[in-house]
C-alpha cells in the first residue's frame, strides 16, 4: 500500500481536525435542542408556587398576613384569588401588570377575622393565566406570634313549638332579626364577649286563627330577653305554645284625628287612633261593643255613625264568638258653619240648606241682603275674600263665613258742552268706559271708598269736529283723579268746548301762512290765511271746501264748521330751450339769433327763462361754414316752431325748438381756356352729402377729350359721375 506524500498527509490531518470540530458543534446543538424540549415538556404552561407565607399576631392583638407567589409556568398570571380560612378571600386584578413567567410578587390581603396564635388555617391561592387557564394550590398556615391565645365559642339558638306558618321574626340577636327558617341559629363568638337576645312574646301565623306564645327559655339562659357573656359553648332553646283563637278585628272608616273615644268593647274605650284593634277571643265567649255618635273633634268637627258591617250591623250590641271576622264602622264627617255679620245692622245672610252642621263636601249657597243705606261689600270665607253674591262654596273643613256690609252714598258724573254726536268713550270710572248717551251717571258707592275717574281730553264727533275738555267742577277740578267718597255724596261735572278741523293744502309752486297742515281751531275763531308763491310762480286761485273762491293773496274764515282750503299756484315763467342736430364741432360763425343776440355752435343747447305769454324772435343761420369745401344747410325745425325764423309766444310749461341741419360739400369744375366746356358749366357748386353728380365734357373745335383729373386722379370716362361725400375738384 502506497503512502501519501508528506505535504498531502499534513493537509489531510488539518481536514480531519476541522471535521472533528464541526461534528462536535453540530452534536452539541442537537443535544441542546433535545434537552430544551425535554425541559419545557416537563414544565407546565400554567403553574405557580407559594414561596413564602406567614400569619403573625403581635402582643397588641394585631395580625399580619403575607404570601409570596412565583410564576413557574410559561404564561403570565393576570388574576389571583387568595383565601384564608375558607372565607376571607381577596382578589387581585393583574391584567394591567401581569406576573410574568419567572417573576415573584408578595401580597398582603386585609384580614376580617380574629386569628388565634397556635391555630392552623387553610390557605388557598387560585390564579388565572393570560390564556384563560386556572391553577390552584392549597396549604396549611399556622398562626404564630406572641399575642396570646383568643378562643371562640359556638352558641346555638333553638326554637320549639313553632312551625313554618310563623309570619314574623322570632328572635332578635344583637339588633338583628331572625325568622323560623334561620333555626337552628349558631354564632361563633369570642370568649368573654357580651351579646343581647330577645324572643318575641307573640308570633303571628299565616293561619289567622292561631298564634304562638312564648312559654320558657332553657340552656345558657332561662329568660325571654337578656344578655349573654360568652364563657362556654352551649345552647339557648325557647319553647312556644300554640293558641287557637278567633281573631276579631274592629276598625273604622271616615274618622281621623278624633281624640274622644269612638269604640267601647267590654267596657273599655278606644280612640280612632288605636284602631284597627285586634282581639283574640275563645269560641263561645260573648262580648259587648258600642260605636259612639256623634264624636267631637274640637268644637267645629264631628263624626256621625253611618253603618256597621261584618260580624255585626248595629251601632251597639253583643257578639257571641263563633268565627273569626271583622266589625267595621263607617262614619261621615260634619263641619260646623259659623256665620258672622259685620256690622250687625248691615243686613242678613240666608243659607241653602239652612243648617249649622254640614256633611263634608256639602255645597252651600249663602246670600247676603243689605239693609237700607248699606251695601254688600263682600265675604270673608275662612280668611279668604270672596266678592260674588250669592256665593257658593264647599264645606270641607270647619268654616267661618263673614258677610261685610258698609254705608253708601251717591256720586253723579255729568258734562256740559258735549253734543249728542260725541263718539266713543267720554268717561272712564273704575276701569269701565261710558259714552255721551249714558250721561249723567249716578254711582251708589261706599262712604270712604276710593274710585278712579278720567274724562277724555278729546271726544271725537262727526268728521272734522271734536270736543275738548276744559275744566271740572264739583268734588274735583281735575280731569283725572282718585276720589274718596264723602259722607254726603256729590257730583263731578266736566266742561267741554267745540273745535273744528282746518285743513290747509297747496299745489306745486308755493306755500301758505299758516303752513299747509291740519289745525284744530276753537269754534268762532277768525283765521287769516296768506298765499306765499315760490319764485317763478303766482297764486292762481283759492279752493274753499271744494269751491273756487278768488285769487287775493290773503283770505279770512270764521271757524263755525270744518274747512278744507287749497291754494292753487301756477308758473309765472317757462323755459324755452334751443338745440340743434346735424352740426359738428367744425361749424363756425353764428348759428342762432334770438331776440337779436347771436349764438355759436358751442353755446348750444341754450335755455331761456321767459315770462309766460311773452313774445320772442329767433332765426337759424344757413348755410353755416365749416372746413374748406364743407358747410351745413338748415333743413327743418321741430318743437314750438317748424320755421327757420319765427316769432313765438311763451306757452305754459315752456318747450323746445330744435333745428336740423344737413352737410353739403363743394364741387369745383374747370377746363383749360378755349379747350372746351362742361355740363354743368365750369364753376363752383354745393351739393348735399351723398349726392351723385354727372359731368359731361364737350371739347372745342380742333380739341378732343383726353381725361379728367378728379382730386388729382385721372379718369377717362365721359361723362363721369362723382359722389359728393367730400369736397371734389374736377378738371377736364
XYZ file of C-alpha atoms in Angstrom:
732
model
C 0.000 0.000 0.000
C 1.460 3.268 -1.015
C 1.514 6.309 1.418
C 0.617 9.856 0.615
C 3.372 12.394 0.152
C 4.344 14.196 3.388
C 2.773 17.525 2.313
C -0.504 15.876 1.487
C -0.525 13.994 4.779
C -0.261 17.321 6.678
C -3.244 18.705 4.801
C -5.259 15.592 5.496
C -4.588 15.927 9.226
C -5.828 19.510 9.202
C -9.001 18.496 7.380
C -9.557 15.727 9.917
C -9.274 18.171 12.831
C -11.752 20.578 11.190
C -14.238 17.783 10.562
C -13.984 16.654 14.231
C -14.694 20.207 15.443
C -17.724 20.590 13.124
C -19.138 17.241 14.203
C -18.701 18.222 17.879
C -20.527 21.580 17.380
C -23.404 20.044 15.461
C -23.767 17.301 18.070
C -23.829 19.870 20.848
C -26.543 21.851 19.149
C -28.630 18.710 18.678
C -28.159 17.768 22.338
C -29.117 21.333 23.446
C -32.282 21.270 21.327
C -33.275 17.846 22.704
C -32.566 18.960 26.293
C -34.560 22.161 25.812
C -37.581 20.282 24.516
C -37.338 17.826 27.362
C -37.176 20.674 29.914
C -40.189 22.583 28.577
C -42.112 19.415 28.079
C -41.863 18.828 31.825
C -42.686 22.455 32.804
C -46.478 23.181 32.564
C -47.619 26.377 30.831
C -49.900 27.432 33.780
C -48.459 26.884 37.234
C -47.049 28.831 40.136
C -45.670 28.152 43.616
C -46.134 29.613 47.111
C -42.583 30.575 48.002
C -43.360 32.029 51.400
C -46.462 32.591 53.583
C -46.833 33.758 57.172
C -49.610 34.684 59.654
C -48.373 36.515 62.768
C -50.197 38.125 65.704
C -48.345 40.592 67.963
C -48.786 41.462 71.659
C -51.300 44.206 70.757
C -53.565 41.701 69.093
C -52.721 42.903 65.557
C -52.492 40.172 62.949
C -50.316 40.381 59.817
C -50.635 38.128 56.798
C -48.463 37.891 53.655
C -47.841 35.396 50.874
C -45.195 35.345 48.075
C -46.213 33.859 44.693
C -43.738 32.814 41.975
C -44.816 32.188 38.376
C -43.014 28.969 37.369
C -45.186 28.453 34.291
C -44.876 29.742 30.756
C -47.859 32.125 30.702
C -48.398 35.468 32.522
C -50.715 35.443 35.564
C -53.491 38.090 35.155
C -55.582 37.424 38.328
C -55.014 35.946 41.818
C -57.591 34.925 44.455
C -56.112 34.428 47.965
C -58.424 32.731 50.513
C -57.604 32.298 54.220
C -59.657 30.058 56.485
C -62.142 29.275 53.665
C -63.932 32.646 53.964
C -61.516 35.563 53.817
C -60.965 35.921 50.024
C -59.085 38.788 48.361
C -58.953 39.206 44.551
C -56.028 40.913 42.760
C -56.535 42.104 39.184
C -53.099 41.890 37.476
C -54.329 42.381 33.897
C -52.588 45.775 33.595
C -49.313 44.483 35.165
C -49.236 40.654 34.816
C -46.928 38.436 36.837
C -44.620 37.228 34.092
C -43.003 33.733 33.969
C -40.095 33.561 36.433
C -41.276 36.655 38.392
C -42.247 36.661 42.126
C -44.542 39.051 43.984
C -45.724 39.391 47.589
C -49.333 40.112 48.593
C -50.807 41.183 51.989
C -54.588 40.666 51.904
C -56.684 42.515 54.531
C -57.994 40.354 57.432
C -61.622 40.375 58.536
C -61.420 37.710 61.282
C -59.517 37.195 64.546
C -56.846 34.525 64.226
C -55.545 32.662 67.283
C -51.852 32.086 67.873
C -51.109 28.397 67.556
C -54.110 27.570 65.440
C -53.687 26.368 61.870
C -55.714 27.748 58.975
C -56.140 26.715 55.367
C -54.554 28.884 52.673
C -55.772 28.583 49.078
C -54.358 30.535 46.134
C -56.101 30.379 42.750
C -54.639 32.027 39.649
C -55.951 32.772 36.170
C -53.445 32.936 33.290
C -53.477 35.005 30.103
C -54.814 32.053 28.070
C -57.795 31.690 30.466
C -56.444 28.566 32.238
C -56.856 28.284 36.047
C -54.360 26.841 38.535
C -54.974 26.441 42.297
C -52.757 25.409 45.213
C -53.569 24.946 48.941
C -51.572 24.524 52.141
C -51.981 24.845 55.899
C -50.774 28.042 57.590
C -50.168 28.215 61.347
C -50.688 31.499 63.212
C -47.508 32.412 65.113
C -46.510 35.295 67.361
C -46.669 36.454 70.978
C -50.172 37.847 71.043
C -51.616 35.148 73.290
C -54.467 32.822 72.528
C -58.016 34.075 71.916
C -60.700 31.457 71.986
C -64.073 31.326 70.251
C -67.221 29.568 71.448
C -70.172 28.290 69.461
C -73.542 29.488 70.836
C -76.593 27.926 69.182
C -80.202 29.130 69.460
C -83.082 26.669 69.047
C -86.847 27.145 68.964
C -89.549 24.580 69.789
C -93.317 24.721 69.389
C -93.209 26.983 66.316
C -93.881 25.745 62.801
C -93.259 27.183 59.341
C -96.550 29.136 59.401
C -94.886 31.746 61.600
C -95.038 35.033 59.691
C -92.944 37.244 61.957
C -89.370 37.241 63.243
C -88.879 35.003 66.275
C -85.562 36.124 67.714
C -83.513 39.343 67.804
C -79.762 38.907 68.423
C -77.559 41.980 68.725
C -80.306 44.012 66.966
C -80.658 41.592 64.030
C -83.980 39.803 63.489
C -84.184 36.084 62.596
C -87.182 34.091 61.363
C -88.202 30.446 61.602
C -86.142 29.350 58.567
C -82.905 30.586 60.244
C -83.070 27.960 63.049
C -81.056 26.366 64.469
C -79.006 29.567 64.596
C -75.280 29.300 65.525
C -72.816 32.057 66.335
C -69.010 31.689 66.677
C -68.329 34.328 69.317
C -65.121 35.284 71.122
C -64.873 34.172 74.675
C -65.707 36.982 77.094
C -67.828 38.988 74.699
C -71.382 40.229 75.532
C -74.399 39.702 73.248
C -78.099 40.599 73.586
C -81.085 38.487 72.594
C -84.901 38.743 72.696
C -87.508 36.075 71.983
C -90.760 37.511 70.617
C -93.598 37.121 73.106
C -96.280 36.548 70.442
C -95.727 35.266 66.930
C -98.407 35.556 64.274
C -99.194 32.724 61.895
C -100.333 32.535 58.306
C -103.378 30.851 59.823
C -105.311 33.787 61.286
C -106.902 31.569 63.897
C -103.687 30.512 65.595
C -100.614 32.119 67.087
C -97.540 31.088 69.059
C -96.987 32.240 72.663
C -93.589 32.186 74.389
C -93.583 29.865 77.386
C -89.994 29.408 78.558
C -86.273 29.538 77.768
C -83.672 26.956 78.845
C -79.984 26.314 78.337
C -77.469 29.123 78.785
C -80.408 31.441 79.723
C -83.930 30.985 81.065
C -85.144 34.467 80.151
C -87.192 35.676 77.216
C -84.857 38.645 76.794
C -81.395 39.186 78.184
C -77.614 39.371 77.743
C -75.115 36.517 77.289
C -71.494 36.633 78.461
C -69.654 34.082 76.317
C -67.768 31.658 78.541
C -68.519 28.185 77.317
C -70.169 26.717 74.288
C -73.840 25.898 74.633
C -77.459 26.208 73.519
C -80.369 28.519 74.232
C -83.759 26.992 73.490
C -87.106 28.811 73.542
C -90.362 26.885 73.873
C -93.626 28.274 72.425
C -97.198 27.045 72.824
C -99.859 27.071 70.103
C -103.014 29.052 70.901
C -106.066 28.594 68.683
C -108.455 31.609 68.923
C -110.965 33.582 66.896
C -109.462 36.769 65.529
C -111.908 39.657 65.785
C -110.828 42.970 64.267
C -112.564 46.274 64.990
C -111.833 49.044 62.507
C -113.342 52.328 61.380
C -113.580 54.325 58.165
C -114.232 58.034 57.862
C -112.659 59.212 61.144
C -109.329 60.919 61.571
C -107.685 62.731 64.463
C -110.670 62.353 66.844
C -109.492 62.455 70.445
C -112.772 61.332 72.061
C -113.416 57.589 72.451
C -115.153 56.134 69.421
C -115.494 52.470 70.421
C -116.286 50.725 73.689
C -115.557 46.965 73.884
C -116.366 45.111 77.088
C -116.439 48.455 78.905
C -113.047 49.622 77.610
C -112.882 52.771 75.476
C -110.772 53.078 72.314
C -109.992 56.144 70.185
C -109.811 56.208 66.387
C -106.030 56.359 66.597
C -105.903 52.939 68.312
C -107.828 51.216 65.528
C -107.731 48.721 63.961
C -107.929 46.800 67.229
C -107.427 43.022 67.122
C -108.913 40.738 69.758
C -108.182 37.003 70.070
C -111.255 35.559 71.738
C -112.119 31.990 72.548
C -115.030 30.285 70.865
C -118.379 30.719 72.627
C -117.432 33.791 74.622
C -119.698 36.817 74.467
C -118.535 40.428 74.230
C -120.251 43.833 74.069
C -119.407 46.771 71.790
C -120.764 50.269 71.123
C -119.815 52.799 68.442
C -120.162 56.417 69.729
C -122.031 59.046 67.693
C -121.556 61.933 67.305
C -117.847 62.008 68.058
C -116.480 65.508 68.539
C -113.054 66.540 67.310
C -112.749 70.016 68.768
C -115.621 72.479 68.646
C -116.296 72.538 64.903
C -115.753 68.980 63.652
C -117.713 65.846 64.470
C -118.188 62.362 63.111
C -121.574 60.671 62.673
C -122.001 56.885 62.694
C -123.468 55.688 59.407
C -123.272 51.903 59.319
C -121.658 48.750 60.717
C -120.700 45.756 58.624
C -119.049 42.412 59.174
C -119.971 40.263 62.167
C -122.462 42.948 63.290
C -124.584 45.575 61.563
C -125.764 47.681 64.518
C -124.256 50.689 66.226
C -124.258 48.862 69.609
C -124.727 45.227 70.516
C -123.345 41.896 71.819
C -121.188 39.458 69.893
C -121.165 35.687 70.502
C -117.797 34.481 69.210
C -118.249 31.578 66.791
C -115.838 32.530 64.000
C -113.094 34.945 63.113
C -114.031 38.152 61.332
C -114.278 41.884 61.497
C -116.632 44.600 62.666
C -116.147 47.785 60.689
C -117.963 51.038 61.379
C -118.353 53.773 58.785
C -118.566 57.404 59.859
C -119.249 60.585 57.961
C -117.595 63.884 58.795
C -119.540 67.016 59.584
C -118.217 70.560 59.926
C -119.781 73.487 61.720
C -120.518 76.611 59.682
C -120.197 79.860 61.649
C -121.897 82.912 60.086
C -120.797 86.418 61.151
C -122.471 89.691 60.004
C -120.356 92.886 60.119
C -121.735 95.274 61.239
C -124.680 93.528 62.835
C -127.069 96.223 61.497
C -125.731 95.944 57.930
C -128.004 93.191 56.647
C -128.739 89.468 56.870
C -127.463 86.164 55.459
C -129.578 83.191 54.347
C -128.153 79.689 53.802
C -129.320 76.948 51.472
C -129.630 74.388 53.024
C -130.409 76.129 56.286
C -128.219 74.078 58.685
C -125.387 74.647 61.119
C -123.624 71.270 60.744
C -122.864 70.113 57.205
C -121.568 66.836 55.849
C -118.033 67.123 54.468
C -118.178 68.058 50.807
C -121.600 69.693 51.045
C -122.279 72.581 48.687
C -123.791 75.630 50.405
C -125.222 78.772 48.847
C -125.084 81.919 51.006
C -126.985 85.089 50.048
C -126.322 88.500 51.628
C -129.132 91.070 51.696
C -128.099 94.607 52.767
C -130.332 96.829 54.876
C -131.264 100.355 53.594
C -128.277 102.768 53.381
C -125.902 99.805 53.303
C -124.200 97.949 50.530
C -122.847 94.455 50.479
C -119.042 94.716 50.384
C -118.010 91.092 50.207
C -117.373 87.867 52.076
C -114.517 86.561 54.160
C -114.619 82.775 53.761
C -112.118 81.061 56.051
C -109.868 84.107 55.828
C -110.093 84.423 52.047
C -112.037 87.273 50.418
C -114.918 86.460 48.042
C -116.903 89.043 46.096
C -119.778 87.204 44.393
C -123.288 87.326 45.884
C -124.756 84.825 46.317
C -121.631 82.820 46.976
C -121.394 79.051 46.528
C -118.785 77.113 48.442
C -117.963 73.612 49.616
C -117.793 72.786 53.311
C -114.724 70.575 53.585
C -113.381 71.955 56.864
C -114.688 73.933 59.838
C -115.912 77.062 58.096
C -116.411 80.670 59.084
C -118.338 82.904 56.688
C -118.348 86.632 57.396
C -120.673 88.974 55.472
C -119.324 92.520 55.215
C -121.748 95.452 54.830
C -120.892 99.132 54.572
C -122.699 102.502 54.379
C -123.154 104.020 50.899
C -123.882 107.406 49.220
C -124.406 108.720 45.632
C -121.843 110.343 43.313
C -123.103 111.853 39.991
C -120.996 112.439 36.863
C -122.253 114.885 34.184
C -120.835 117.074 31.368
C -121.596 120.366 29.573
C -120.606 121.399 26.053
C -120.925 117.912 24.601
C -123.274 117.313 21.717
C -125.107 114.084 21.025
C -122.735 113.487 18.108
C -119.888 112.697 20.518
C -118.362 109.352 19.591
C -116.698 106.686 21.767
C -115.636 106.886 25.379
C -116.237 110.114 27.273
C -115.710 108.964 30.848
C -113.929 106.009 32.456
C -114.848 105.123 36.046
C -113.013 102.343 37.848
C -111.864 100.944 34.530
C -115.331 100.974 32.919
C -115.928 103.174 29.857
C -119.058 105.291 29.314
C -120.348 107.241 26.267
C -122.102 110.615 25.904
C -125.508 108.945 25.726
C -125.008 107.405 29.190
C -124.574 110.764 30.965
C -125.438 111.725 33.622
C -124.160 108.717 35.622
C -125.047 108.023 39.256
C -122.989 105.613 41.398
C -124.024 104.332 44.814
C -120.635 103.958 46.475
C -119.362 103.031 49.891
C -118.520 106.007 52.073
C -114.761 106.316 52.359
C -114.089 104.097 49.363
C -111.694 105.248 46.645
C -112.555 105.377 42.962
C -110.751 106.481 39.830
C -112.249 108.513 37.022
C -110.924 110.029 33.794
C -112.706 112.441 31.456
C -111.398 112.053 27.901
C -109.399 115.109 26.880
C -110.574 114.797 23.278
C -114.009 113.447 22.303
C -114.464 112.771 18.602
C -117.658 113.844 16.852
C -118.594 113.987 13.169
C -115.844 114.341 10.562
C -113.724 117.427 11.267
C -115.367 118.145 14.609
C -114.430 117.295 18.185
C -114.962 118.316 21.802
C -112.093 119.344 24.094
C -112.132 119.150 27.886
C -111.582 122.499 29.586
C -112.349 122.083 33.304
C -114.198 120.178 36.061
C -116.358 121.449 38.888
C -117.841 119.805 41.956
C -115.944 117.267 44.062
C -112.861 117.675 41.830
C -111.372 120.161 39.386
C -109.064 117.591 37.756
C -109.698 115.775 34.501
C -108.428 112.506 36.018
C -108.184 111.687 39.699
C -108.766 109.226 42.519
C -111.539 110.438 44.792
C -112.563 109.348 48.264
C -116.342 109.148 48.653
C -117.555 111.750 51.232
C -120.375 111.131 53.689
C -122.940 113.220 51.807
C -122.020 112.292 48.228
C -121.758 114.953 45.496
C -121.120 115.459 41.762
C -118.293 115.933 39.276
C -119.130 117.964 36.146
C -116.846 118.196 33.107
C -116.938 121.239 30.801
C -116.094 120.880 27.098
C -115.781 123.290 24.131
C -116.070 122.603 20.369
C -113.192 122.564 17.881
C -113.339 122.297 14.077
C -110.662 120.976 11.775
C -108.938 123.410 9.421
C -107.041 121.588 6.647
C -104.707 123.740 4.528
C -103.003 122.419 1.400
C -101.292 123.778 -1.722
C -100.470 122.784 -5.241
C -96.906 122.939 -6.526
C -95.488 126.434 -6.618
C -95.862 127.897 -3.149
C -96.884 127.601 0.481
C -99.159 129.377 2.938
C -99.113 131.112 6.298
C -100.115 129.159 8.392
C -98.163 126.353 6.707
C -100.089 123.579 4.976
C -101.410 121.036 7.503
C -104.317 120.191 9.806
C -105.287 122.599 12.592
C -107.943 122.232 15.241
C -109.480 125.631 15.951
C -111.982 126.633 18.585
C -115.477 127.338 17.382
C -115.786 131.055 16.363
C -112.051 131.669 15.813
C -111.238 134.004 12.859
C -108.275 132.716 10.865
C -106.273 134.618 8.203
C -104.511 132.513 5.543
C -101.911 134.080 3.221
C -100.578 132.565 -0.037
C -96.779 132.618 -0.477
C -95.809 131.729 -4.079
C -92.393 130.273 -4.881
C -90.101 132.097 -7.327
C -91.431 131.920 -10.904
C -94.930 131.058 -9.516
C -98.034 133.057 -8.627
C -101.349 132.338 -6.915
C -103.927 131.136 -9.372
C -106.963 130.819 -7.041
C -108.208 129.580 -3.621
C -110.363 126.470 -3.262
C -112.566 126.519 -0.103
C -114.491 123.315 0.708
C -114.327 122.321 -2.972
C -115.372 125.719 -4.412
C -113.017 128.132 -6.190
C -113.030 131.461 -4.341
C -110.905 134.306 -5.766
C -107.200 134.861 -6.075
C -106.481 137.537 -3.486
C -103.236 136.921 -1.625
C -104.919 136.577 1.822
C -108.333 135.284 2.921
C -110.187 135.178 6.270
C -112.511 132.436 7.578
C -114.627 132.042 10.725
C -114.383 128.575 12.324
C -118.047 127.630 12.587
C -117.624 124.450 10.587
C -114.915 122.231 9.149
C -112.766 123.850 6.446
C -110.624 122.349 3.691
C -108.670 125.118 1.908
C -106.267 124.672 -1.017
C -104.052 127.389 -2.533
C -103.610 126.723 -6.258
C -100.385 128.120 -7.776
C -99.261 128.313 -11.374
C -95.955 129.066 -13.031
C -95.218 132.704 -13.946
C -92.293 131.789 -16.268
C -91.387 128.921 -18.550
C -88.183 127.571 -20.002
C -87.584 127.595 -23.765
C -84.612 125.526 -24.945
C -82.942 125.937 -28.350
C -80.996 122.928 -29.619
C -79.504 121.747 -32.906
C -78.985 118.394 -34.636
C -76.666 117.627 -37.578
C -73.868 120.089 -36.725
C -70.394 119.131 -35.638
C -67.602 120.975 -33.849
C -66.231 122.235 -37.193
C -69.259 124.549 -37.594
C -68.045 128.158 -37.419
C -69.687 131.511 -37.044
C -73.154 132.389 -35.756
C -75.781 129.681 -35.903
C -78.733 131.121 -33.954
C -80.043 134.630 -33.412
C -82.544 135.104 -30.515
C -84.051 138.481 -29.854
C -81.149 139.993 -31.875
C -78.398 138.154 -29.991
C -76.182 135.734 -31.941
C -75.059 132.327 -30.615
C -72.423 129.923 -31.917
C -72.427 126.115 -32.001
C -70.568 125.890 -28.655
C -73.377 127.861 -26.993
C -75.983 125.198 -27.789
C -78.169 123.904 -26.339
C -79.251 127.139 -24.703
C -82.245 127.642 -22.380
C -84.132 130.898 -21.761
C -86.460 131.514 -18.808
C -89.166 133.813 -20.104
C -92.403 135.069 -18.670
C -95.297 133.029 -19.859
C -97.083 134.818 -22.727
C -94.112 136.976 -23.708
C -93.057 137.240 -27.429
C -89.565 136.407 -28.753
C -87.889 136.110 -32.208
C -85.345 133.619 -33.458
C -83.541 132.768 -36.732
C -81.361 129.810 -37.654
C -78.389 130.732 -39.933
C -77.963 128.870 -43.255
C -75.519 127.976 -44.647
C -73.138 127.536 -41.750
C -69.440 127.489 -42.760
C -67.296 124.532 -41.754
C -63.932 123.192 -43.021
C -62.731 124.004 -46.562
C -65.205 122.731 -49.128
C -67.796 121.838 -46.427
C -70.826 123.665 -44.995
C -74.115 122.975 -43.133
C -77.526 123.958 -44.552
C -80.716 124.395 -42.482
C -83.153 121.569 -43.276
C -86.056 121.847 -40.790
C -87.187 122.946 -37.296
C -89.155 120.925 -34.694
C -90.798 121.764 -31.362
C -92.573 125.062 -30.700
C -91.920 126.118 -34.328
C -91.195 124.487 -37.737
C -89.693 127.580 -39.345
C -86.129 128.659 -39.916
C -87.015 132.005 -38.360
C -90.111 132.888 -36.389
C -91.730 134.820 -33.570
C -93.070 132.712 -30.636
C -95.346 133.340 -27.644
C -94.060 131.527 -24.478
C -96.636 128.869 -23.578
C -97.480 127.435 -20.097
C -94.940 124.725 -19.436
C -92.349 126.063 -21.904
C -90.893 123.873 -24.618
C -88.034 123.272 -27.076
C -87.071 124.487 -30.549
C -84.625 122.224 -32.380
C -83.028 122.988 -35.797
C -81.957 120.123 -38.053
C -79.023 120.730 -40.412
C -77.567 118.708 -43.295
C -73.973 118.542 -44.591
C -73.046 119.943 -48.007
C -69.748 119.574 -49.982
C -68.287 121.904 -52.690
C -67.842 120.712 -56.315
C -65.339 122.792 -58.403
C -65.274 122.226 -62.219
C -62.631 123.779 -64.515
C -61.280 123.450 -68.165
C -58.257 124.909 -69.941
C -59.138 128.190 -71.574
C -60.536 127.648 -75.097
C -60.261 123.848 -74.969
C -63.930 123.181 -74.461
C -66.712 123.284 -71.877
C -68.567 121.032 -69.358
C -72.070 120.343 -68.161
C -72.512 121.579 -65.526
C -70.514 124.515 -66.756
C -67.162 125.181 -65.153
C -67.626 126.836 -61.774
C -68.270 126.135 -58.019
C -71.348 124.173 -56.788
C -72.625 122.935 -53.343
C -74.287 119.531 -53.084
C -75.857 117.644 -50.187
C -73.623 114.920 -48.788
C -74.027 111.700 -50.828
C -75.435 113.355 -53.956
C -74.340 111.772 -57.280
C -73.382 114.363 -59.913
C -72.839 113.507 -63.627
C -70.357 115.748 -65.517
C -70.129 115.796 -69.341
C -67.080 117.271 -71.178
C -67.615 118.880 -74.619
C -64.281 119.648 -76.440
C -63.906 122.808 -78.552
C -63.202 122.620 -82.281
C -59.835 121.177 -83.035
C -59.809 119.539 -79.500
C -60.640 116.077 -78.340
C -61.439 114.959 -74.752
C -58.430 113.356 -73.170
C -59.265 112.640 -69.464
C -60.467 114.087 -66.201
C -58.320 114.968 -63.218
C -60.576 114.315 -60.186
C -58.923 115.328 -56.915
C -55.595 114.620 -58.687
C -56.632 111.240 -60.135
C -57.079 110.634 -63.902
C -60.398 109.280 -65.148
C -61.070 108.772 -68.927
C -64.834 108.223 -68.612
C -67.034 110.815 -70.224
C -69.432 111.582 -68.854
C -68.119 110.853 -65.365
C -70.181 110.524 -62.108
C -68.854 111.702 -58.751
C -70.406 111.104 -55.299
C -70.371 114.160 -53.046
C -69.119 112.715 -49.785
C -66.196 115.134 -49.650
C -65.063 118.358 -51.413
C -64.238 117.462 -55.054
C -62.167 119.329 -57.718
C -62.721 118.209 -61.343
C -60.554 119.435 -64.236
C -61.321 118.443 -67.906
